[in-house]
PDB file of C-alpha atoms in Angstrom:
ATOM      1  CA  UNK I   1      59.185  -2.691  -0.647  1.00 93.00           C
ATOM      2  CA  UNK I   2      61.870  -1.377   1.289  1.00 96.00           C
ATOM      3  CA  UNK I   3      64.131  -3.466   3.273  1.00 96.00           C
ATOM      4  CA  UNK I   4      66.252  -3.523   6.229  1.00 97.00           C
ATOM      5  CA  UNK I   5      68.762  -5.738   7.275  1.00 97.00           C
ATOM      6  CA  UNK I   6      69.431  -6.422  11.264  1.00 96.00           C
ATOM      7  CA  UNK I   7      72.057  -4.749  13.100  1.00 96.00           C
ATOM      8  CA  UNK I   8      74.339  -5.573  15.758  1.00 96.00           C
ATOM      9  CA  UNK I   9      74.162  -4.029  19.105  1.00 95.00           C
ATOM     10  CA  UNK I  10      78.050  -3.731  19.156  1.00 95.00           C
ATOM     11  CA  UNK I  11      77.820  -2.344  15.352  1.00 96.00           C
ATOM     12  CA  UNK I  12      74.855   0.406  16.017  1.00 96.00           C
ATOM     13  CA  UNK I  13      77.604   2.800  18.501  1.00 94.00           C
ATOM     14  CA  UNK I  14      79.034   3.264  16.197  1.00 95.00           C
ATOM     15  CA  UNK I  15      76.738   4.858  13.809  1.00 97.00           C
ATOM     16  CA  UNK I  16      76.482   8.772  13.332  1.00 97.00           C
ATOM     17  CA  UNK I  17      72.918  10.140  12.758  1.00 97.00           C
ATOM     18  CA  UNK I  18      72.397   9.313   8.695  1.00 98.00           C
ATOM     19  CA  UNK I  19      73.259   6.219   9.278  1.00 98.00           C
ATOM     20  CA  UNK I  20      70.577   5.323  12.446  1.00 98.00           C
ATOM     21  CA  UNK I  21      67.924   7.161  11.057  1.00 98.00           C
ATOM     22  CA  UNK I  22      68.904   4.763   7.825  1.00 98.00           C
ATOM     23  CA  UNK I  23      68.499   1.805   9.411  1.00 98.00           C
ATOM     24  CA  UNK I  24      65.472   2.038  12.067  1.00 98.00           C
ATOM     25  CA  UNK I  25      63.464   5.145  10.952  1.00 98.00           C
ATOM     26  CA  UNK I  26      60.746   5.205   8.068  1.00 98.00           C
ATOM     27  CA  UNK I  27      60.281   8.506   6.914  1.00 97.00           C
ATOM     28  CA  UNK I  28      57.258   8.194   4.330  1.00 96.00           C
ATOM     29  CA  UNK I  29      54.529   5.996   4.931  1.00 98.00           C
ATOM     30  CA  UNK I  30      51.479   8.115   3.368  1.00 98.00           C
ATOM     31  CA  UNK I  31      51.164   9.607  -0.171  1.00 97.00           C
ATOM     32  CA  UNK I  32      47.977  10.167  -2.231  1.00 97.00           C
ATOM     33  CA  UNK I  33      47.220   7.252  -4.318  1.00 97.00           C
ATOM     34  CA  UNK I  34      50.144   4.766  -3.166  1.00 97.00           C
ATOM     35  CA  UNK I  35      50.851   1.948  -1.032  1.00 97.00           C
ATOM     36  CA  UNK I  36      54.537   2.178   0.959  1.00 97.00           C
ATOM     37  CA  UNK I  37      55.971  -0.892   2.811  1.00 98.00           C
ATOM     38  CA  UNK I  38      59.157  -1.747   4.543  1.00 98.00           C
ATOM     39  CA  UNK I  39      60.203  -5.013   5.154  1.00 98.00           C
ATOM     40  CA  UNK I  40      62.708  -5.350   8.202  1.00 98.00           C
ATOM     41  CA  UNK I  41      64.344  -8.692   9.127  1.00 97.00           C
ATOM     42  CA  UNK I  42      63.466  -8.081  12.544  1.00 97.00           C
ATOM     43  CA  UNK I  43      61.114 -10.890  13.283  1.00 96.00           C
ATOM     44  CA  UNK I  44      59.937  -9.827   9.463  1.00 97.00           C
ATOM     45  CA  UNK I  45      58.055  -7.447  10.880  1.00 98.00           C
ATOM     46  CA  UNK I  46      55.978  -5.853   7.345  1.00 98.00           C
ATOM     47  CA  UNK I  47      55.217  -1.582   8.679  1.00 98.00           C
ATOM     48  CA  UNK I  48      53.389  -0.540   5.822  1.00 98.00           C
ATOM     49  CA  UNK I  49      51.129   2.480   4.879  1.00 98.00           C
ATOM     50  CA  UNK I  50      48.285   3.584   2.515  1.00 98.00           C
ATOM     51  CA  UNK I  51      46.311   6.542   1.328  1.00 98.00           C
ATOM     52  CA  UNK I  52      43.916   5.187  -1.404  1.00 98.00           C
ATOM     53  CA  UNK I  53      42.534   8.088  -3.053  1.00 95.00           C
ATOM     54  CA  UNK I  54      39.823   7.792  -6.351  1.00 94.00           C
ATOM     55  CA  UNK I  55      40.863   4.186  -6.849  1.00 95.00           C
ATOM     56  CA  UNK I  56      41.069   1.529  -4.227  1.00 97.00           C
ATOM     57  CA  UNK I  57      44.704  -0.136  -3.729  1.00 98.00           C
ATOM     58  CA  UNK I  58      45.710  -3.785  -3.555  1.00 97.00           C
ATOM     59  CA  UNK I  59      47.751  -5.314  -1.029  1.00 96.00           C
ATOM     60  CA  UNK I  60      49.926  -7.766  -3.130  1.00 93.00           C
ATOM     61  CA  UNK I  61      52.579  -9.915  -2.425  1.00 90.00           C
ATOM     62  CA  UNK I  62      55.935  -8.041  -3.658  1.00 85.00           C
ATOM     63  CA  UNK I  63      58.542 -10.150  -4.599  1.00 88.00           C
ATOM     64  CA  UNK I  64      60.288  -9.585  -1.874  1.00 90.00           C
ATOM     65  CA  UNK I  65      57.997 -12.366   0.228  1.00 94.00           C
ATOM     66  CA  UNK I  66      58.456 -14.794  -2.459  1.00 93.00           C
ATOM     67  CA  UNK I  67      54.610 -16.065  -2.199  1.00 95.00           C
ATOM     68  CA  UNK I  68      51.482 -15.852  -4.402  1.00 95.00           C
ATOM     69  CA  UNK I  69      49.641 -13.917  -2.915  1.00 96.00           C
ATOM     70  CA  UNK I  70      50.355 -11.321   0.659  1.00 97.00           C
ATOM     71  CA  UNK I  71      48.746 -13.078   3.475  1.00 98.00           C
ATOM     72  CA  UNK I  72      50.067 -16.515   2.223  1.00 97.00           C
ATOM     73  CA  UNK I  73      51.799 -17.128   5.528  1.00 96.00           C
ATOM     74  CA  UNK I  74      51.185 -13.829   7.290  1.00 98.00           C
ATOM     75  CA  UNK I  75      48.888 -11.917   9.277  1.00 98.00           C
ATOM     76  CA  UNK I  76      48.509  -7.970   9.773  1.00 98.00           C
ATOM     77  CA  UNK I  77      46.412  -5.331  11.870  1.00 98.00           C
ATOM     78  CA  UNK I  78      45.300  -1.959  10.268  1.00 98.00           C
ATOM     79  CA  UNK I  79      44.489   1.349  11.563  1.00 98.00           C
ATOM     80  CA  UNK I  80      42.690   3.963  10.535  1.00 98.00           C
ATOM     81  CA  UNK I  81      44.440   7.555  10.791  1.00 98.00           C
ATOM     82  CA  UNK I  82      42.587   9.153   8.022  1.00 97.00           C
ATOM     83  CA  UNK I  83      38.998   9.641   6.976  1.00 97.00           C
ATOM     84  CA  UNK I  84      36.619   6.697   6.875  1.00 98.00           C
ATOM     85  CA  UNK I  85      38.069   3.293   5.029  1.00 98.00           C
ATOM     86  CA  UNK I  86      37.042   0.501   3.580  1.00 98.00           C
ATOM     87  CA  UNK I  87      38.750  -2.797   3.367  1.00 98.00           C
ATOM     88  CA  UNK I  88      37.498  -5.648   1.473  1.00 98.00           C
ATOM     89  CA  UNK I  89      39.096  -9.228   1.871  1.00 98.00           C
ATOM     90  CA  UNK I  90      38.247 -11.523  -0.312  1.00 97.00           C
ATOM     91  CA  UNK I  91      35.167  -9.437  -0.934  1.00 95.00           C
ATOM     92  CA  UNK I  92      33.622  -9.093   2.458  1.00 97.00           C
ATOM     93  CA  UNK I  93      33.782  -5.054   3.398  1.00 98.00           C
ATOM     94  CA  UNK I  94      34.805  -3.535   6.528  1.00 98.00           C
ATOM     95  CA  UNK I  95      34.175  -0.333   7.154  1.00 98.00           C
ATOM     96  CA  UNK I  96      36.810   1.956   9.690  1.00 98.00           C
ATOM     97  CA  UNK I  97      36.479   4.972  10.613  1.00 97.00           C
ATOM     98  CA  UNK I  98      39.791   6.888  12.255  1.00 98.00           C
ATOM     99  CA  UNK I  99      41.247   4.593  15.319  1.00 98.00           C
ATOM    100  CA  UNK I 100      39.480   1.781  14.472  1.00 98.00           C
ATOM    101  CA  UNK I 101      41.620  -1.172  13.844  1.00 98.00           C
ATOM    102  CA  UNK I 102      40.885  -4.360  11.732  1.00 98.00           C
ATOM    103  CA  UNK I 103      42.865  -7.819  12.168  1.00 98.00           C
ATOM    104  CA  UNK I 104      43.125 -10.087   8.637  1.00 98.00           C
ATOM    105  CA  UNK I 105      44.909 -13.484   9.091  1.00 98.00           C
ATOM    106  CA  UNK I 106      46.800 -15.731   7.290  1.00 98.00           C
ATOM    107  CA  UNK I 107      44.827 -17.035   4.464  1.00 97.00           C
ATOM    108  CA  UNK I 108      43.347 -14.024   3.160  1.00 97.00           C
ATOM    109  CA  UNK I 109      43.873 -14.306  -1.194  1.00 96.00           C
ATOM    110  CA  UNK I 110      42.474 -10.837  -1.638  1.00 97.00           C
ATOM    111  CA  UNK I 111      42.113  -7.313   0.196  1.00 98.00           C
ATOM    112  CA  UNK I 112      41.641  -3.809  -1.443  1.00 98.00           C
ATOM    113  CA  UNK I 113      41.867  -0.644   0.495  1.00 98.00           C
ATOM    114  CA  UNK I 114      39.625   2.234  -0.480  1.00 98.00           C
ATOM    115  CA  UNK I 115      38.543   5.586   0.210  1.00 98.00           C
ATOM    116  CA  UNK I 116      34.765   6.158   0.170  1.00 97.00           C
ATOM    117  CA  UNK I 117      35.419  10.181  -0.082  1.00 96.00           C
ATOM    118  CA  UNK I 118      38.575  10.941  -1.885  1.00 95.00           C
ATOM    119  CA  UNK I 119      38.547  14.434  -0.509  1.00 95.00           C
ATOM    120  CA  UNK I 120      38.655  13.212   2.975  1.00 97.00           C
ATOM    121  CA  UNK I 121      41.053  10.311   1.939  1.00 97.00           C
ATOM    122  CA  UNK I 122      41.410   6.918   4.517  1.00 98.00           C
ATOM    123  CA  UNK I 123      45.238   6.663   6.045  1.00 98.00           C
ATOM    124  CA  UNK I 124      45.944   3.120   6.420  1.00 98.00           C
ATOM    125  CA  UNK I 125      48.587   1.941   8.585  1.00 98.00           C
ATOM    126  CA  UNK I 126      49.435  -1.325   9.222  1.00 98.00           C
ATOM    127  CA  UNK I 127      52.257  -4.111  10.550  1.00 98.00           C
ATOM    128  CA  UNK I 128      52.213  -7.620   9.394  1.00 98.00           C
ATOM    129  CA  UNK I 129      53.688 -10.745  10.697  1.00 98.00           C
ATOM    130  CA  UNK I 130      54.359 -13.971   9.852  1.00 97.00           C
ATOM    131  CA  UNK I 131      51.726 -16.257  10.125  1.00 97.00           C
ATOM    132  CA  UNK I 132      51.360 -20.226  11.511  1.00 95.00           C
ATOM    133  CA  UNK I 133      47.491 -20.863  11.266  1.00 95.00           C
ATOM    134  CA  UNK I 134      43.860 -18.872  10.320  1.00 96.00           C
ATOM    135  CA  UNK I 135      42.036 -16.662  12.502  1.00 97.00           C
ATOM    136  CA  UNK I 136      38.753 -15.006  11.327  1.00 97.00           C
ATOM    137  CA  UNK I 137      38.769 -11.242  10.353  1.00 98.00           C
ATOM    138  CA  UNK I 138      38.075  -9.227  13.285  1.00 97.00           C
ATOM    139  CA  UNK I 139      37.190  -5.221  13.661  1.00 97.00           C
ATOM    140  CA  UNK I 140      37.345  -3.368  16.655  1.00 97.00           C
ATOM    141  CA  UNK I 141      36.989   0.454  17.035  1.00 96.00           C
ATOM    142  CA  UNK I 142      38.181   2.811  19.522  1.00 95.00           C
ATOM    143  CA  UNK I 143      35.803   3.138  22.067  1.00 92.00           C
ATOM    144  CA  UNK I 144      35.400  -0.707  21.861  1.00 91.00           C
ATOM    145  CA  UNK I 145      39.485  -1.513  23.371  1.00 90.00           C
ATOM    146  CA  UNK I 146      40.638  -1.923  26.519  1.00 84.00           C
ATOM    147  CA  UNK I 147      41.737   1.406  28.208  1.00 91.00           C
ATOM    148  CA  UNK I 148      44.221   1.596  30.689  1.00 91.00           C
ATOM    149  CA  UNK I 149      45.222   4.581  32.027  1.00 94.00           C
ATOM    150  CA  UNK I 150      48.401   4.918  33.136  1.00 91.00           C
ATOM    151  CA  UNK I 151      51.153   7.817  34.327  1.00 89.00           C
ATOM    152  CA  UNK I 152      50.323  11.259  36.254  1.00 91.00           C
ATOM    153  CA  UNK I 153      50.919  15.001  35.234  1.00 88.00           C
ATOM    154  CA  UNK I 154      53.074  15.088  38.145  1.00 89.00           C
ATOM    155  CA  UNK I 155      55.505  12.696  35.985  1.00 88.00           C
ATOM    156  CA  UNK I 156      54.495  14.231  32.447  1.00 92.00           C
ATOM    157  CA  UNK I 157      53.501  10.675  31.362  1.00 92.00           C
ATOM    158  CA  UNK I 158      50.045  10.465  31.588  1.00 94.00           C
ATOM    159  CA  UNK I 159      48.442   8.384  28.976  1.00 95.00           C
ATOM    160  CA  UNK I 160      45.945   5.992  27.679  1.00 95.00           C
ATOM    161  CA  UNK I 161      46.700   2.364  26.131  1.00 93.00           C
ATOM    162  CA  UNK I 162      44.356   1.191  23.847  1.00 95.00           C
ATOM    163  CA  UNK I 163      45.122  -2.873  23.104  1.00 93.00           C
ATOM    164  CA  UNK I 164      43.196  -3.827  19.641  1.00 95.00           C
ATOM    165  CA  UNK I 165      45.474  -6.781  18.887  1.00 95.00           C
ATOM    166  CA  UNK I 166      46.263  -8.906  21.901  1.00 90.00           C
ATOM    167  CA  UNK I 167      46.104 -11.961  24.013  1.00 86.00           C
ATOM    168  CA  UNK I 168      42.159 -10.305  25.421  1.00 85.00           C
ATOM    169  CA  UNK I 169      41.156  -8.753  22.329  1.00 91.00           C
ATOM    170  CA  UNK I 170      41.556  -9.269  18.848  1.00 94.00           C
ATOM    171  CA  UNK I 171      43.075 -12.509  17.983  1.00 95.00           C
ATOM    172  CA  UNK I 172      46.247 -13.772  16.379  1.00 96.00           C
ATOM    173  CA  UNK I 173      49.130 -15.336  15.930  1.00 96.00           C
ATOM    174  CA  UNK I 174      51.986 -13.252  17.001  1.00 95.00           C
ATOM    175  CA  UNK I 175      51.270  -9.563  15.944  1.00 97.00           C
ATOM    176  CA  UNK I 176      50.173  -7.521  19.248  1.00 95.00           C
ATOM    177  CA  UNK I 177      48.934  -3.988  18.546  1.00 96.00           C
ATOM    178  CA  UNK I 178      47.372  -1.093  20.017  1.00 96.00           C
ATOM    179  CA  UNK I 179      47.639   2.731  20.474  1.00 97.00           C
ATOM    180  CA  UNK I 180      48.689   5.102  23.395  1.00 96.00           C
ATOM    181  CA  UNK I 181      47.191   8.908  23.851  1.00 97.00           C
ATOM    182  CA  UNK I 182      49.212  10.962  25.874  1.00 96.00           C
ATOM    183  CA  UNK I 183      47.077  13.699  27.598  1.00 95.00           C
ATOM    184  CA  UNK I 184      47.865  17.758  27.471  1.00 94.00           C
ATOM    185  CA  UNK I 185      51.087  18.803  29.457  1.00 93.00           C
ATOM    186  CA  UNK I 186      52.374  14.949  28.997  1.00 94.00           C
ATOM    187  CA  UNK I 187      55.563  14.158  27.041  1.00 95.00           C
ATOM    188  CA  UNK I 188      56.969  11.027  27.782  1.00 93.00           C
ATOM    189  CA  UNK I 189      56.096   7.665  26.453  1.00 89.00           C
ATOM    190  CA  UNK I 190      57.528   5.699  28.954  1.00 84.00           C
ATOM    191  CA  UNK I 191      59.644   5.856  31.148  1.00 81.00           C
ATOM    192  CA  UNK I 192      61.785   4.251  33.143  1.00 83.00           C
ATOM    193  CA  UNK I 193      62.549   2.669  29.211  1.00 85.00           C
ATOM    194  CA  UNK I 194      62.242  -1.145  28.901  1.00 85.00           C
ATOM    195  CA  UNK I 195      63.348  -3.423  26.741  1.00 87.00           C
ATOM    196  CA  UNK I 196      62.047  -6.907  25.742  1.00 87.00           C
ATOM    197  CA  UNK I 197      64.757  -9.610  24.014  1.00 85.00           C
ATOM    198  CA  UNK I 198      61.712 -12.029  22.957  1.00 87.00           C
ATOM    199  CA  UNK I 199      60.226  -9.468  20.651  1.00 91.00           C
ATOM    200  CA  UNK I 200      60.518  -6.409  18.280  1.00 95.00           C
ATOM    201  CA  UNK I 201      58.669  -3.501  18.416  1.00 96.00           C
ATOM    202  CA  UNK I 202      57.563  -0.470  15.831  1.00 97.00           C
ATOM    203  CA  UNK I 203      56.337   2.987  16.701  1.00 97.00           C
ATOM    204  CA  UNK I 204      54.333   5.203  14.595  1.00 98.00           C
ATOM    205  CA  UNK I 205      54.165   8.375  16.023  1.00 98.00           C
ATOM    206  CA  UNK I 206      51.278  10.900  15.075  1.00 98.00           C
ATOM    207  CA  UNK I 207      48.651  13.560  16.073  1.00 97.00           C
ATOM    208  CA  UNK I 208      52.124  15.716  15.727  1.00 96.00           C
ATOM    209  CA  UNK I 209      52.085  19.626  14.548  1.00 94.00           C
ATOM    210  CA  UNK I 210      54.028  20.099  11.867  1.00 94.00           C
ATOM    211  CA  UNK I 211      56.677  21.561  13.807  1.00 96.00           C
ATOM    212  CA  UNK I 212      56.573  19.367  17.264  1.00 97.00           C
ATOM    213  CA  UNK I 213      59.130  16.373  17.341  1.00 98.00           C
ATOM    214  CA  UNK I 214      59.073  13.466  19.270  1.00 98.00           C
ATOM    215  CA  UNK I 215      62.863  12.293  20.592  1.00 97.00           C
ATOM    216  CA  UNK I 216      62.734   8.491  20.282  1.00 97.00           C
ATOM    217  CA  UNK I 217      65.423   6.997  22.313  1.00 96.00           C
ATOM    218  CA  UNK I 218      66.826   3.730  21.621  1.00 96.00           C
ATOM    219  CA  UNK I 219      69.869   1.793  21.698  1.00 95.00           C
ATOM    220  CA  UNK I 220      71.634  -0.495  24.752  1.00 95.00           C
ATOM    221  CA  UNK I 221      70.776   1.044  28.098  1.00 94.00           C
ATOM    222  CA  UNK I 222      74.245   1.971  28.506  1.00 94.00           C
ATOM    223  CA  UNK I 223      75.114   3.280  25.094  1.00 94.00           C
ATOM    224  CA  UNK I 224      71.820   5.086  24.351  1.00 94.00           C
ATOM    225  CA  UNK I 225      71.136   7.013  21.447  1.00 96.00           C
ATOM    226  CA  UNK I 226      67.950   9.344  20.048  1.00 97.00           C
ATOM    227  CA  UNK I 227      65.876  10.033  16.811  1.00 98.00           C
ATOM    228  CA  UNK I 228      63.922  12.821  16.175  1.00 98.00           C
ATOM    229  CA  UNK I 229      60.804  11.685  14.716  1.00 98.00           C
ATOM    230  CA  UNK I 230      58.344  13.822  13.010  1.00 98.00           C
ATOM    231  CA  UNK I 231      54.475  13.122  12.206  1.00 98.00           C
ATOM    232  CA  UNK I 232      53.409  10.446  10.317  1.00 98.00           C
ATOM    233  CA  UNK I 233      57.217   8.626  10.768  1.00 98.00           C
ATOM    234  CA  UNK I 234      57.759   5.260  12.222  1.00 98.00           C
ATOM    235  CA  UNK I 235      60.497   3.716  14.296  1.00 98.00           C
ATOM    236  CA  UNK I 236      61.884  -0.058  14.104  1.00 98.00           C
ATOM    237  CA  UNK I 237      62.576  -0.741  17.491  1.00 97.00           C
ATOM    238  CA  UNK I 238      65.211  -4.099  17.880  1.00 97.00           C
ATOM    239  CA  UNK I 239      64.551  -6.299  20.729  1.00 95.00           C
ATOM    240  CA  UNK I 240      68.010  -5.571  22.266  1.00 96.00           C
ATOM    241  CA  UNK I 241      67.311  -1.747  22.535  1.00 96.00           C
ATOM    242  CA  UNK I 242      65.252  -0.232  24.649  1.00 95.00           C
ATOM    243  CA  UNK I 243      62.072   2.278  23.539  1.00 92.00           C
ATOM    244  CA  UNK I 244      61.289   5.400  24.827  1.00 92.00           C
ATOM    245  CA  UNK I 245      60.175   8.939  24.040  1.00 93.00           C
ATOM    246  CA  UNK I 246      59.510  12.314  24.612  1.00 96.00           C
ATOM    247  CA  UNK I 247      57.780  15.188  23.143  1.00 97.00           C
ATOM    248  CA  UNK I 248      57.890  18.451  22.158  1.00 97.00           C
ATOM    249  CA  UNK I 249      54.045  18.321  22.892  1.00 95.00           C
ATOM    250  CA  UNK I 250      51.526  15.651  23.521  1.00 95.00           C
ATOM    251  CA  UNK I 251      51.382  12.857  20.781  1.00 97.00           C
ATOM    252  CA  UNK I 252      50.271   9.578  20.040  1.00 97.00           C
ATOM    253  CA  UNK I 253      51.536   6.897  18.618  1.00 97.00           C
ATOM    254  CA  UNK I 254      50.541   2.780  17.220  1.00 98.00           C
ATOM    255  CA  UNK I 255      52.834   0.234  18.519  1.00 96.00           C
ATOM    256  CA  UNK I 256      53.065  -3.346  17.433  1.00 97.00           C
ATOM    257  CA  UNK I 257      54.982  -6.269  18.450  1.00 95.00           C
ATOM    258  CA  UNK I 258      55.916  -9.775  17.338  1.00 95.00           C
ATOM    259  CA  UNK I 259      58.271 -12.592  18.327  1.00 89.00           C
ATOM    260  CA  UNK I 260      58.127 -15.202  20.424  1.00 84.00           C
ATOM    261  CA  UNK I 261      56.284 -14.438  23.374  1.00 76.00           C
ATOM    262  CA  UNK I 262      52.678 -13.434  23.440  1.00 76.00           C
ATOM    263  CA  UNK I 263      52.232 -11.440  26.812  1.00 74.00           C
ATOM    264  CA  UNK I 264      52.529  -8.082  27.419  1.00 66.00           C
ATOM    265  CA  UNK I 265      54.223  -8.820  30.947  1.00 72.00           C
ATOM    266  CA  UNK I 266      57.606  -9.998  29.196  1.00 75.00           C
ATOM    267  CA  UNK I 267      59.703  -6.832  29.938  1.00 80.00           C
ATOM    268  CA  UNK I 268      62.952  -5.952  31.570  1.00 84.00           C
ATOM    269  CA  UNK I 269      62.419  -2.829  32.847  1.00 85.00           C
ATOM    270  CA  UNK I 270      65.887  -0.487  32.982  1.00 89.00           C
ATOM    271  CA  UNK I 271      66.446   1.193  36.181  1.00 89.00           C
ATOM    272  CA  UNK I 272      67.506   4.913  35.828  1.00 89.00           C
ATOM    273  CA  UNK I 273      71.317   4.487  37.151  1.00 89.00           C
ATOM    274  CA  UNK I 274      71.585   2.489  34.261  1.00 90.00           C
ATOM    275  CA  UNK I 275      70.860   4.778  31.427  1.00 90.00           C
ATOM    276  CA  UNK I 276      74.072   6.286  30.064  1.00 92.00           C
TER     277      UNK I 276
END
């Protein structure tokens, strides 16, 4: 478990590049045969990721949480980037192929994630929150979200949001997650950026040649600042900094959200003049 402390809005100018991509980007999140997590004391936000290959992996409770057993007191949503996955909890299997997403709650003693062809290995990515009561284990696939389609071609933004975890969807206590799809010819994201103080946010961007980047900007509106993020590589987005993106191609990318609100409508959307 790797972890990462908060930073200050005031502190974060000041950092050069090693330093930022320190702090808010993950670099590693899938490798044959292991399980990779980051714990960041955003909202304590869990953004972890898993390739089982010929054996399944267990999702256990590193000592970092301090509790028996993982879902103890927290909740998570998983996608599927890879080929087709299993995930047992507590012994009950659920089967994902690639997109589909899979909600476990709090209360969960037990879940394995497996590969059922080791040649075509699963990719498991998912974000866990902490956790107040029990909601049932809940699978949705792709073509089973909510689309909404969003942006033009005219504005190189157009895009489909998929919501899996969410006030009309999949149930829970704080986590929110979903994916976007940006179409052909489309670049950014979002854009004008927002921000939202009630609630972090984490980007895994994917779908990515190995030689396309995506330029994740973050940071105050008026003191902005950029990652390049490659395939595969998540961003921990602070509530005080606003999240935006563009592409050297089309790309997609998982985002998830916790805090205290539970509505997608609590944004403060930046007005261009006000980017610096």
């Amino acid at each position: 478990m790797d972890i990462r402390h908060a930073s200050h809005p005031e502190d974060v100018k000041r950092y050069d590049t090693q330093t930022l991509r320190k702090h808010f980007l993950i670099e590693s999140l899938f490798e044959p045969g292991h399980l990779h997590m980051t714990y960041t004391h955003y909202d304590r936000l869990v953004i972890g990721g898993a390739m089982p290959a010929e054996q399944p992996l267990v999702l256990e409770a590193p000592q970092t949480l301090k509790t028996e057993y993982f879902f103890e007191r927290r909740e998570a949503g998983f996608v599927n980037l890879g080929g087709p996955a299993v995930i047992a909890v507590d012994g009950e299997e659920h089967s994902l192929n690639r997109l589909d997403a899979l909600y476990v709650g709090k209360g969960a003693k037990k879940v394995t994630l497996a590969s059922p062809d080791p040649s075509d290995p699963a990719k498991l990515y998912f974000c866990s929150a902490n956790a107040h009561h029990t909601l049932p284990v809940s699978k949705m696939a792709i073509d089973k979200a909510n689309p909404n389609h969003l942006g033009s071609l005219e504005t190189s933004n157009e895009r489909t949001i998929y919501q899996f975890i969410h006030e009309g969807g999949l149930q829970s206590c704080q986590l929110m997650l979903g994916i976007t799809i940006l179409k052909p010819g489309s670049i950014w994201n979002t854009m004008p950026a927002h921000l939202h103080d009630r609630r972090m946010e984490a980007y895994l961007y994917f779908d990515l040649n190995p030689d396309a980047r995506v330029f994740h900007m973050m940071g105050l509106p008026e003191e902005s600042r950029h990652l390049v993020v490659a395939n595969e590589q998540a961003v921990i987005s602070p509530p005080w900094s606003i999240h935006s993106g563009a592409g050297t191609s089309n790309y997609s990318f998982i985002w998830a959200m916790a805090g205290e609100n539970y509505t997608f409508k609590d944004m403060d959307s930046v007005p261009m003049d006000t980017l610096k």
